[in-house]
Coordinates of C-alpha atoms and ligand atoms in Angstrom, one line a residue:
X1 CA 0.0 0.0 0.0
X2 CA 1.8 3.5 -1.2
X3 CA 0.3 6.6 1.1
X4 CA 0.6 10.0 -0.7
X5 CA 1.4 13.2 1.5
X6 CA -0.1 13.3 5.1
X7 CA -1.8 10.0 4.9
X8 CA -1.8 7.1 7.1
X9 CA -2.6 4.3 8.9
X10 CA -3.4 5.2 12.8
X11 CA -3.5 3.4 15.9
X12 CA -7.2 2.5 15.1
X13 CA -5.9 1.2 12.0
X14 CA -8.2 3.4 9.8
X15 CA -6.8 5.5 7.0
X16 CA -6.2 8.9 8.6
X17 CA -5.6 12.7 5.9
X18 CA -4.6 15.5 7.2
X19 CA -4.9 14.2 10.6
X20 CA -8.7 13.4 10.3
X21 CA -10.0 9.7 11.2
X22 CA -11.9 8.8 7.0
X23 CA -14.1 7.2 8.9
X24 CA -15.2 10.4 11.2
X25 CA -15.3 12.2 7.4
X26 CA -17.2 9.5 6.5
X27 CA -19.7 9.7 9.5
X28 CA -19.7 13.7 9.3
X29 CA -19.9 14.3 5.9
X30 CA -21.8 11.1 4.1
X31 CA -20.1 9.2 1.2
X32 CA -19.1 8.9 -1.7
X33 CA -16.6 11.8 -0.5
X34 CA -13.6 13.9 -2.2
X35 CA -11.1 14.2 0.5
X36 CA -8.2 17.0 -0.7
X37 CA -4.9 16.9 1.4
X38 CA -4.5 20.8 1.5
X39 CA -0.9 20.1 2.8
X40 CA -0.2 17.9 -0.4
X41 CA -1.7 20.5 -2.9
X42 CA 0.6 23.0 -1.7
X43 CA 3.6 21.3 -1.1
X44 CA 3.3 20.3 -5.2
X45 CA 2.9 24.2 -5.7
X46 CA 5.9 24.8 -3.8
X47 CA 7.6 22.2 -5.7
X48 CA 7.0 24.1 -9.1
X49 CA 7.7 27.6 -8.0
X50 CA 11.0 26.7 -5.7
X51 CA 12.3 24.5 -9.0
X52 CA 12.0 27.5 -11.0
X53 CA 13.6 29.7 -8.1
X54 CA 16.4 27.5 -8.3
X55 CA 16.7 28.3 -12.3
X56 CA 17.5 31.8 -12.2
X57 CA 15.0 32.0 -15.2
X58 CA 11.5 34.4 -15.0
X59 CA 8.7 32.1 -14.9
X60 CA 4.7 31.2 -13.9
X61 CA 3.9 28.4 -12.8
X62 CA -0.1 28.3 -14.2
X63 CA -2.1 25.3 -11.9
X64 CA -4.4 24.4 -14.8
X65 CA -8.4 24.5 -13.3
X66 CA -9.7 21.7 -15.1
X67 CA -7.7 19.2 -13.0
X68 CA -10.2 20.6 -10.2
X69 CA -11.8 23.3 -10.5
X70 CA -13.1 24.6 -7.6
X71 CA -13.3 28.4 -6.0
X72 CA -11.2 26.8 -2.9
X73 CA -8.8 25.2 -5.0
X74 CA -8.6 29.1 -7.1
X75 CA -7.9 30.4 -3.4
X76 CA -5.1 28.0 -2.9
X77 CA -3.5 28.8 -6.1
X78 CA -3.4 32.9 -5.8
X79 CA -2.2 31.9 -2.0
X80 CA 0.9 30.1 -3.0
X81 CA 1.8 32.6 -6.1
X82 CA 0.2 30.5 -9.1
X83 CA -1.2 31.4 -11.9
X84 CA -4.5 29.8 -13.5
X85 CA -5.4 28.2 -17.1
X86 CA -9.0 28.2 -17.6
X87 CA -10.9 26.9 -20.9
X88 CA -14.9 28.1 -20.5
X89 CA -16.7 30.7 -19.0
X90 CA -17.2 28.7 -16.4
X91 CA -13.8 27.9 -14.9
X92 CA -13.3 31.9 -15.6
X93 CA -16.3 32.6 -13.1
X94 CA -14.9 30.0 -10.5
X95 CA -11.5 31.8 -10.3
X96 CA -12.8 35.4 -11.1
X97 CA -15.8 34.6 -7.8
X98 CA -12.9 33.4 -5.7
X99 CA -10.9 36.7 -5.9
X100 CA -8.7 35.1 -8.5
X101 CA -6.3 38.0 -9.9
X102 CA -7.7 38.4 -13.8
X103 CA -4.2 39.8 -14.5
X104 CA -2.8 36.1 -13.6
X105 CA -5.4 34.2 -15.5
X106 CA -4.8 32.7 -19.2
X107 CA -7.7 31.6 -21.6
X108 CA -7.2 28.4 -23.3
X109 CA -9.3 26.2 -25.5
X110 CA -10.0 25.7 -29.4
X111 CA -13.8 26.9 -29.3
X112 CA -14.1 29.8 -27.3
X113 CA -17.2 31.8 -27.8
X114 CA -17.7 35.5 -28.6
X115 CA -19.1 35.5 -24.9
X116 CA -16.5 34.1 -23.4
X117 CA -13.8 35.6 -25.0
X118 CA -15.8 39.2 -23.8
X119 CA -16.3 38.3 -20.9
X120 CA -12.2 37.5 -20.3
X121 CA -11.7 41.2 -22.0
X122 CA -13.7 42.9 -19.9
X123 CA -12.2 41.2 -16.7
X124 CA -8.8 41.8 -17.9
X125 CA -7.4 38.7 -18.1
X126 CA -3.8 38.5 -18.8
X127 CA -3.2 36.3 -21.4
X128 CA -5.5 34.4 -24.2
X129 CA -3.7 31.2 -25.7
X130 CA -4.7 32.2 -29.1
X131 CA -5.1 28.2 -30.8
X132 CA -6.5 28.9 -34.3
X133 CA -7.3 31.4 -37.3
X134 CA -10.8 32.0 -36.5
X135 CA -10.2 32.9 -32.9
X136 CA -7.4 35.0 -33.7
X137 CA -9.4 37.5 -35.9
X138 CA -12.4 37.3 -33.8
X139 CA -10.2 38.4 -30.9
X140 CA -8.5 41.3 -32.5
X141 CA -11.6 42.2 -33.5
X142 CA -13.7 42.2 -30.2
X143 CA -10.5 43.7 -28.5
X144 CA -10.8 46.6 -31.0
X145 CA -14.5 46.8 -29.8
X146 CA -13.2 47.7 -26.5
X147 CA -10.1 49.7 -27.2
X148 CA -8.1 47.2 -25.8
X149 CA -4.9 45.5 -26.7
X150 CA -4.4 42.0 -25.2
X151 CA -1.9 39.9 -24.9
X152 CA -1.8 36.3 -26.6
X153 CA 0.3 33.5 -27.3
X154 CA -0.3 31.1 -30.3
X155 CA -0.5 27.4 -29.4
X156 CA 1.3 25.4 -31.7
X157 CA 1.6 21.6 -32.4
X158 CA 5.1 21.0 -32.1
X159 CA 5.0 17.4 -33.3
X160 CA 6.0 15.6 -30.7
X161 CA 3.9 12.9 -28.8
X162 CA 3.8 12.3 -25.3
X163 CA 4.6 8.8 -24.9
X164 CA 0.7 8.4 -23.0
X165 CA -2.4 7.2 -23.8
X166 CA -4.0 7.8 -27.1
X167 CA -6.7 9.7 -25.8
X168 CA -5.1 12.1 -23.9
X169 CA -2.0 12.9 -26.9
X170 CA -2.5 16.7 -28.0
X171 CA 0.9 17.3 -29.3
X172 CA 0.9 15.3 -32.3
X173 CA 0.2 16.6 -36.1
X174 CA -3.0 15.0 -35.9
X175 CA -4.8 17.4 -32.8
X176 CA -8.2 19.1 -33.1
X177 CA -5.5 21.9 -30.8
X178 CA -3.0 24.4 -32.4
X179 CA -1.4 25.7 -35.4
X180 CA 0.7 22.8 -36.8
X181 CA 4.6 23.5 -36.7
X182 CA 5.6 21.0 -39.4
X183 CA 3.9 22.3 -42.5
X184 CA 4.5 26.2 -42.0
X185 CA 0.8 26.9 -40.6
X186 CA 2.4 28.3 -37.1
X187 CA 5.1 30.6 -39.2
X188 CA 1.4 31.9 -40.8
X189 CA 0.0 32.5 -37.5
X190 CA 2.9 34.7 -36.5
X191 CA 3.4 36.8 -39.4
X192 CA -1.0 36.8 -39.0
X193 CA -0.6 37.9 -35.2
X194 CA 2.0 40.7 -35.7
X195 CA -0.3 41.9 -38.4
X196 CA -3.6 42.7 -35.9
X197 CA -3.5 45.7 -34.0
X198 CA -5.0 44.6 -31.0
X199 CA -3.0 41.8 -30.7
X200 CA 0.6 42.0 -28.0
X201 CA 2.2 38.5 -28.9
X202 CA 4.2 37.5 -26.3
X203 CA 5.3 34.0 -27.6
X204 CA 4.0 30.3 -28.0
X205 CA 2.7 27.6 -26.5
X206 CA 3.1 23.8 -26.6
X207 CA 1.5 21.2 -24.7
X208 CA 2.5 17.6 -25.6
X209 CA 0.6 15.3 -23.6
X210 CA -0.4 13.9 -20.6
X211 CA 0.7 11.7 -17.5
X212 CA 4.3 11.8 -18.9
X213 CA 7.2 10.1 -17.0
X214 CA 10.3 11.4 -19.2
X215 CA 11.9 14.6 -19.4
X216 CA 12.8 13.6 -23.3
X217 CA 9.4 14.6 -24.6
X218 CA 9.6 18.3 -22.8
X219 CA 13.3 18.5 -24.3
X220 CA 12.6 17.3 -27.8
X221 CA 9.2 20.5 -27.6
X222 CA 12.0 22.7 -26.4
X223 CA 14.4 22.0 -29.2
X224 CA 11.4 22.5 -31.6
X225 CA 9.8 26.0 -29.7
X226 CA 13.8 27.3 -29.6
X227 CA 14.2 26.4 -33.5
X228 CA 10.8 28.4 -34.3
X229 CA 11.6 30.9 -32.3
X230 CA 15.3 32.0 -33.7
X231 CA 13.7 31.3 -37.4
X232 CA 11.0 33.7 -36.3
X233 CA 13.2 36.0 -35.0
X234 CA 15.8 36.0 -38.1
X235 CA 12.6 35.8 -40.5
X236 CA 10.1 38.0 -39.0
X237 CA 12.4 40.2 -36.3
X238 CA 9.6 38.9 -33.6
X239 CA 11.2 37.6 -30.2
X240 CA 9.1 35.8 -28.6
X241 CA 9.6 37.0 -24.8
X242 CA 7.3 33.8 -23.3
X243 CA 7.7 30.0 -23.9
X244 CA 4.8 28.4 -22.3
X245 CA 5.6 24.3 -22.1
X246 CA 1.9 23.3 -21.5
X247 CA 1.7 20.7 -18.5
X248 CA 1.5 16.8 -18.6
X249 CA 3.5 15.5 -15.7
X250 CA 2.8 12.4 -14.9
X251 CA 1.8 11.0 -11.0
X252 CA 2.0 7.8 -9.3
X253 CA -1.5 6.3 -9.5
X254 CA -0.2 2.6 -9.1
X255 CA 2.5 0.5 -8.4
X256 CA 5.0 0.5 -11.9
X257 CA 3.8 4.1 -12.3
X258 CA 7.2 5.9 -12.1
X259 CA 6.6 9.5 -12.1
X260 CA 10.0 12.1 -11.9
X261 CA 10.5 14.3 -9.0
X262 CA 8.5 17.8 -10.0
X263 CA 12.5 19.6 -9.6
X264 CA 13.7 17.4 -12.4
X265 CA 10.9 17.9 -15.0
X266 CA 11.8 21.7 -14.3
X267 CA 15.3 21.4 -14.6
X268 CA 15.2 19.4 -17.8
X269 CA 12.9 22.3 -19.2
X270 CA 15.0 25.4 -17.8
X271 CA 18.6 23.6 -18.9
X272 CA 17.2 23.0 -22.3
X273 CA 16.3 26.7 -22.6
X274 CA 19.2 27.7 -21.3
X275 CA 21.0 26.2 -24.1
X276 CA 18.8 26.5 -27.0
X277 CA 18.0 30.0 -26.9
X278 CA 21.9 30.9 -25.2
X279 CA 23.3 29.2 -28.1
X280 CA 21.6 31.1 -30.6
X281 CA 22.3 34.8 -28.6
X282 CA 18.5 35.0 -27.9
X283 CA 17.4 36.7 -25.0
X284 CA 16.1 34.1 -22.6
X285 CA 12.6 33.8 -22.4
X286 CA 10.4 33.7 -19.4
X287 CA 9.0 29.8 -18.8
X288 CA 5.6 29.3 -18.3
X289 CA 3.9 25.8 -17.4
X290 CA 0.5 24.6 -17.0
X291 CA 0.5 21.7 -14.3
X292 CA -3.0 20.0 -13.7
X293 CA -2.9 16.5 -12.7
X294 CA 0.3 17.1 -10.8
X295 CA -0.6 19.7 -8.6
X296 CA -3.8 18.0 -7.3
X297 CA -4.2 14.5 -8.5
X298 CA -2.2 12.7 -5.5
X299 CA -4.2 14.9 -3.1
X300 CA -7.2 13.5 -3.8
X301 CA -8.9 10.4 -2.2
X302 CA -12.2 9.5 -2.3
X303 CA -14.0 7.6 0.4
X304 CA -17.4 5.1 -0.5
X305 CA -19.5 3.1 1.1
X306 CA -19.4 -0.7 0.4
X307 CA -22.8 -2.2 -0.6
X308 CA -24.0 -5.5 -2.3
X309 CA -21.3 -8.2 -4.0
X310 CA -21.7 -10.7 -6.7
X311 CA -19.3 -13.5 -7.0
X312 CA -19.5 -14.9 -9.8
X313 CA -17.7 -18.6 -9.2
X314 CA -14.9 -18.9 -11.6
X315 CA -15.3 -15.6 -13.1
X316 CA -14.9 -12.7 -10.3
X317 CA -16.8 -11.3 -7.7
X318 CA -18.2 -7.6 -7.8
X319 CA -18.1 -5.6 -4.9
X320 CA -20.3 -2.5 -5.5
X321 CA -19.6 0.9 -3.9
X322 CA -22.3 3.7 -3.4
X323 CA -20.4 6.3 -6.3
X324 CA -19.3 5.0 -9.6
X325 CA -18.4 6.9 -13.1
X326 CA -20.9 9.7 -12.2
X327 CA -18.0 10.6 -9.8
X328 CA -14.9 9.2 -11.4
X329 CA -15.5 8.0 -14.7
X330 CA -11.8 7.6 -15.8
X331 CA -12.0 3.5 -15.8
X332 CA -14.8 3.8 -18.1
X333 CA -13.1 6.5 -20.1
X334 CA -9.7 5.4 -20.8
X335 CA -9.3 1.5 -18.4
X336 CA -7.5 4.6 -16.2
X337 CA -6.3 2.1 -12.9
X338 CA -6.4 3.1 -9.5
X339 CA -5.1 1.9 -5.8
X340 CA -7.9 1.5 -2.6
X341 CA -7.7 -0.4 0.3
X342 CA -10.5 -0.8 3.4
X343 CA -10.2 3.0 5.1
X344 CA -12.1 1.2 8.2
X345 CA -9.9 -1.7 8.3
X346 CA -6.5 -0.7 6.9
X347 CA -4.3 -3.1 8.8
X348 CA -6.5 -6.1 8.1
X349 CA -5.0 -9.3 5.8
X350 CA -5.5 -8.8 2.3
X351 CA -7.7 -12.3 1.5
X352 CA -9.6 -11.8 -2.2
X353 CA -9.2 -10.4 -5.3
X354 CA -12.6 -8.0 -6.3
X355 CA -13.6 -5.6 -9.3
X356 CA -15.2 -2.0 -7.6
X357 CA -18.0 -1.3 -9.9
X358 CA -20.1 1.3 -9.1
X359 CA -23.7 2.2 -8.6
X360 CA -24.7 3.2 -12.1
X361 CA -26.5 1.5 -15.0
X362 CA -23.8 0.6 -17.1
X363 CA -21.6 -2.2 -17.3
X364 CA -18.5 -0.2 -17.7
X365 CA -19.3 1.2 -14.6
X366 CA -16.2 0.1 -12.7
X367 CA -13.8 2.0 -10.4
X368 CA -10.9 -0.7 -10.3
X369 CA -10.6 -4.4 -11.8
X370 CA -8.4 -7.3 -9.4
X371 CA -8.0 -5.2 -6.3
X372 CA -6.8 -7.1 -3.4
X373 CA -9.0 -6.4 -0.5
X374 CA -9.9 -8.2 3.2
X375 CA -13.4 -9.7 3.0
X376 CA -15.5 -6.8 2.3
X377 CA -18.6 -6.4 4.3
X378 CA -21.2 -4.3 3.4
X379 CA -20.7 -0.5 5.2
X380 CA -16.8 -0.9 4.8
X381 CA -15.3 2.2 3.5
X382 CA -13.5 1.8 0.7
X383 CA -10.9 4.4 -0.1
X384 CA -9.6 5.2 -3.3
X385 CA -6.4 6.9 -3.9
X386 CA -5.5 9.7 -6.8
X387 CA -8.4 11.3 -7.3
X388 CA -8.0 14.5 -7.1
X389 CA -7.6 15.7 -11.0
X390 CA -10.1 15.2 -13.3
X391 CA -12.6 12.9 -11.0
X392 CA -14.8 15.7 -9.7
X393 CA -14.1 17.9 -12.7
X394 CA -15.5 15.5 -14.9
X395 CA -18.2 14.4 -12.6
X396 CA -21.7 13.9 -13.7
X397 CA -25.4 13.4 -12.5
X398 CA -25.7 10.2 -14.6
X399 CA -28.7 8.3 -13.4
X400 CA -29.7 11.4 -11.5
X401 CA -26.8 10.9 -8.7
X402 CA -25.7 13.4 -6.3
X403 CA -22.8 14.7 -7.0
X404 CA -20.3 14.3 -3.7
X405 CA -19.2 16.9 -1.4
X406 CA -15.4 18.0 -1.7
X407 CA -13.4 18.6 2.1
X408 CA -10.7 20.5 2.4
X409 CA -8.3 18.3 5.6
X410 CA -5.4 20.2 7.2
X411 CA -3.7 19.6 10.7
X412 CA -6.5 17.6 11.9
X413 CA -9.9 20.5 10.2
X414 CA -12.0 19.4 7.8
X415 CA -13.8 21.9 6.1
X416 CA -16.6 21.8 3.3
X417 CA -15.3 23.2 -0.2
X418 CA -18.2 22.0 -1.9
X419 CA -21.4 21.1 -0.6
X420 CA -23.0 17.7 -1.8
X421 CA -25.7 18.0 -3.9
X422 CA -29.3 18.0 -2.7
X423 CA -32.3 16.0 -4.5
X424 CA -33.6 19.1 -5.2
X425 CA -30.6 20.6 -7.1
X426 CA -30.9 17.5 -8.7
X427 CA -34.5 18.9 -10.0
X428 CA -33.2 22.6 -9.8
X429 CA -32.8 23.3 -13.8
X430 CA -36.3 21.1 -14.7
X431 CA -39.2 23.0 -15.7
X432 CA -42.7 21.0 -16.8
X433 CA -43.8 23.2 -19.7
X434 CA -47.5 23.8 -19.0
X435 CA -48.7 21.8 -21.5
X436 CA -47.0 18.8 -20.2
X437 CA -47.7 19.0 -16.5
X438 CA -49.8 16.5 -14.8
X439 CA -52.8 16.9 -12.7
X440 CA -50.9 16.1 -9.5
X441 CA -48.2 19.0 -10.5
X442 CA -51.4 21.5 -11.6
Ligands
PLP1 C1 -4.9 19.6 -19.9 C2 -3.9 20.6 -20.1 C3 -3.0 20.9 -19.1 C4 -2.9 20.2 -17.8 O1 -2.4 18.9 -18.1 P1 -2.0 17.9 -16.9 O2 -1.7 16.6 -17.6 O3 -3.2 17.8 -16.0 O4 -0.9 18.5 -16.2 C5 -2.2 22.0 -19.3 N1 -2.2 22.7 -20.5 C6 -3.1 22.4 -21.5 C7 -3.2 23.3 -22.7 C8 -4.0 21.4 -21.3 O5 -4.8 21.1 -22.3

């Protein structure tokens, strides 16, 4: 069993975060439960911004919101110095609510809307990542609507892919993201940029993938960024004063997952831009990155309620937990494996081998396949590790389920970031159009 930051077993032998007994959060706050390790998310923040300290270079360190976006979670990253990536109006209204600093916030996404795009000018967001043709016109133009001039950088597809699963690969040629490096559409989108007068391009972005264990993959979309950039600059006399390297670093969901220490991802990054752009007498650029998964995804547990089984001789047995893919649908999206053990009876022989399914009317509704387990009973808590990026971010009300409260644990507190959703939220959004009400509802 691998514990991630302040967890552990205590002398109860129940799984204990951030100095709170699971099964007290369990008895307090209801399951399914997201349980965040506050101490873990900003120790992984402090990990990115004392890496680049050590660098010498100018940086930001940009926590990307879709891991987890939450208004705590915004709170957390303006407290330790991040920056924040949003992609939709709505992440932008999470950070902007929290008291997020617009100055420090960067838009990203391949669709934005007119809305959404106003609605970042008129909060004064600091940065659009600019990721095709159509966007870039439509923001010079509604920039010029406002008087404004705003500062972007283009995405482009460096060519390089993340050695990761297919699914989650944005940095090869083939990507619904970016101008395309290899056959001159990103040179287009330069010489385009510098031609819009509303436009301050500050530089380019790459991101190359997802999970990713190697620092060869960030390397090989440095070499690439630094060889645009000095043809750019030699070409076009644009220096590009920001190299935004995207995020992607990988975390140690299971045993075999062998994830770099967050100061040698950085290092790998700032050496390589060190050299590149030294050994071609360009001024070096400030570094930006964009780490999701990293910065939260360890932090996260979350804690359900054991219910029925179904062994099924000679096949496996089912043991069924009171969450599913409405909370975590990563197994059922991309076979995404995950560590739990008994949060209620953590020092307790390991004796079967079960698949988790969930609570939710399909059979891909499984949490984790051959997980070793005591003899589960039904009211064990089963807790599941690594959930804090993209689990309650992608979340859903499938089959009309609650979504789960979120608690913030610290030094032994446990306090409510999000509230768990009532039956009545549930029904908040429905109307019965007239004609269609019945003569109970009249
Ligand atoms: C998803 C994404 C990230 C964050 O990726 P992680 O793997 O969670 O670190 C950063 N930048 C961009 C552009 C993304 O699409």
């Amino acid at each position: 069993m691998y514990l991630h930051g302040t967890s552990k077993i205590n002398a109860q032998g129940h799984l204990e975060i951030g100095g709170c007994d699971t099964t007290d959060l369990a008895q307090q706050f209801g399951t399914p439960l997201y349980i965040v390790d506050e101490a873990l998310v900003r120790q992984r923040a402090r990990e990115y911004v004392e890496s680049f300290r050590a660098s010498g270079l100018k940086f930001q360190v940009a926590y990307a919101s879709k891991a987890f976006s939450v208004m705590a979670m915004c709170s957390i990253a303006e407290q330790e110095g991040l920056s924040l990536d949003v992609v939709s109006d709505g992440e932008l209204y999470t950070a902007l609510k929290a008291g997020f600093p617009a100055a420090r916030i960067h838009f990203h996404g391949n669709n934005k809307t007119p809305e959404e795009i106003n609605m970042a000018l008129d909060a004064n967001i600091g940065c659009f990542v600019v990721d095709n043709f159509n966007e870039l016109y439509l923001l010079n133009a509604l920039a010029a609507d406002k008087g404004k001039r705003v500062n972007v950088l283009l995405r482009i597809t460096p060519g390089v892919e993340a050695h990761t699963h297919d699914y989650i690969s944005t940095g090869q040629t083939d990507s619904k993201f970016g101008f395309d490096l290899g056959n001159g559409t990103a040179y287009k989108a330069i010489q385009e940029t510098a031609a819009q007068s509303n436009l301050e391009l500050l530089g380019v972005h790459s991101h190359i993938g997802s999970q990713i264990f190697e620092v060869e993959g960030f390397a090989m979309a440095v070499d690439k960024v630094a060889g645009f950039a000095v043809q750019v600059r030699d070409e076009l006399n644009v220096t590009f004063r920001v190299i935004n390297l995207g995020g992607g670093f990988g975390i140690r969901y299971v045993e075999g997952d062998t994830p770099l220490p967050i100061s040698q991802y950085v290092k790998a990054i700032t050496d390589s831009i060190k050299t590149n752009f030294s050994a071609a007498s360009y001024p070096l650029p400030e570094i930006w990155v964009e780490p999701g998964r990293s910065m939260v995804g360890d932090a996260g547990t979350t804690l359900y309620t054991v219910g029925t089984s179904k062994d099924i001789p000679g096949v496996r047995k089912y043991i069924a937990v009171d969450g599913g893919m409405s909370d975590n649908p990563r197994f059922a999206l991309y076979e995404s494996k995950y560590e739990a053990i008994l949060a209620n009876r953590a020092n307790d022989p390991l004796e079967e081998t079960v698949t988790i399914a969930g609570k939710l009317c399909e059979s891909g509704d499984k949490l984790i396949m051959d997980l070793e387990l005591p003899k589960a009973k039904s009211g064990d808590l089963l807790a599941v590790f690594c959930t804090g990026a993209y689990n309650y971010s992608m979340a859903s009300n499938y089959n009309r389920v609650r979504r789960p409260a979120v608690v913030f644990v610290k030094d032994g507190a446990a306090d409510v970031a999000v509230k768990r959703e009532s039956l009545d939220d549930i029904i908040g959004n429905d109307v019965i159009p007239a004609r269609l009400q019945t003569s109970a509802a009249r």
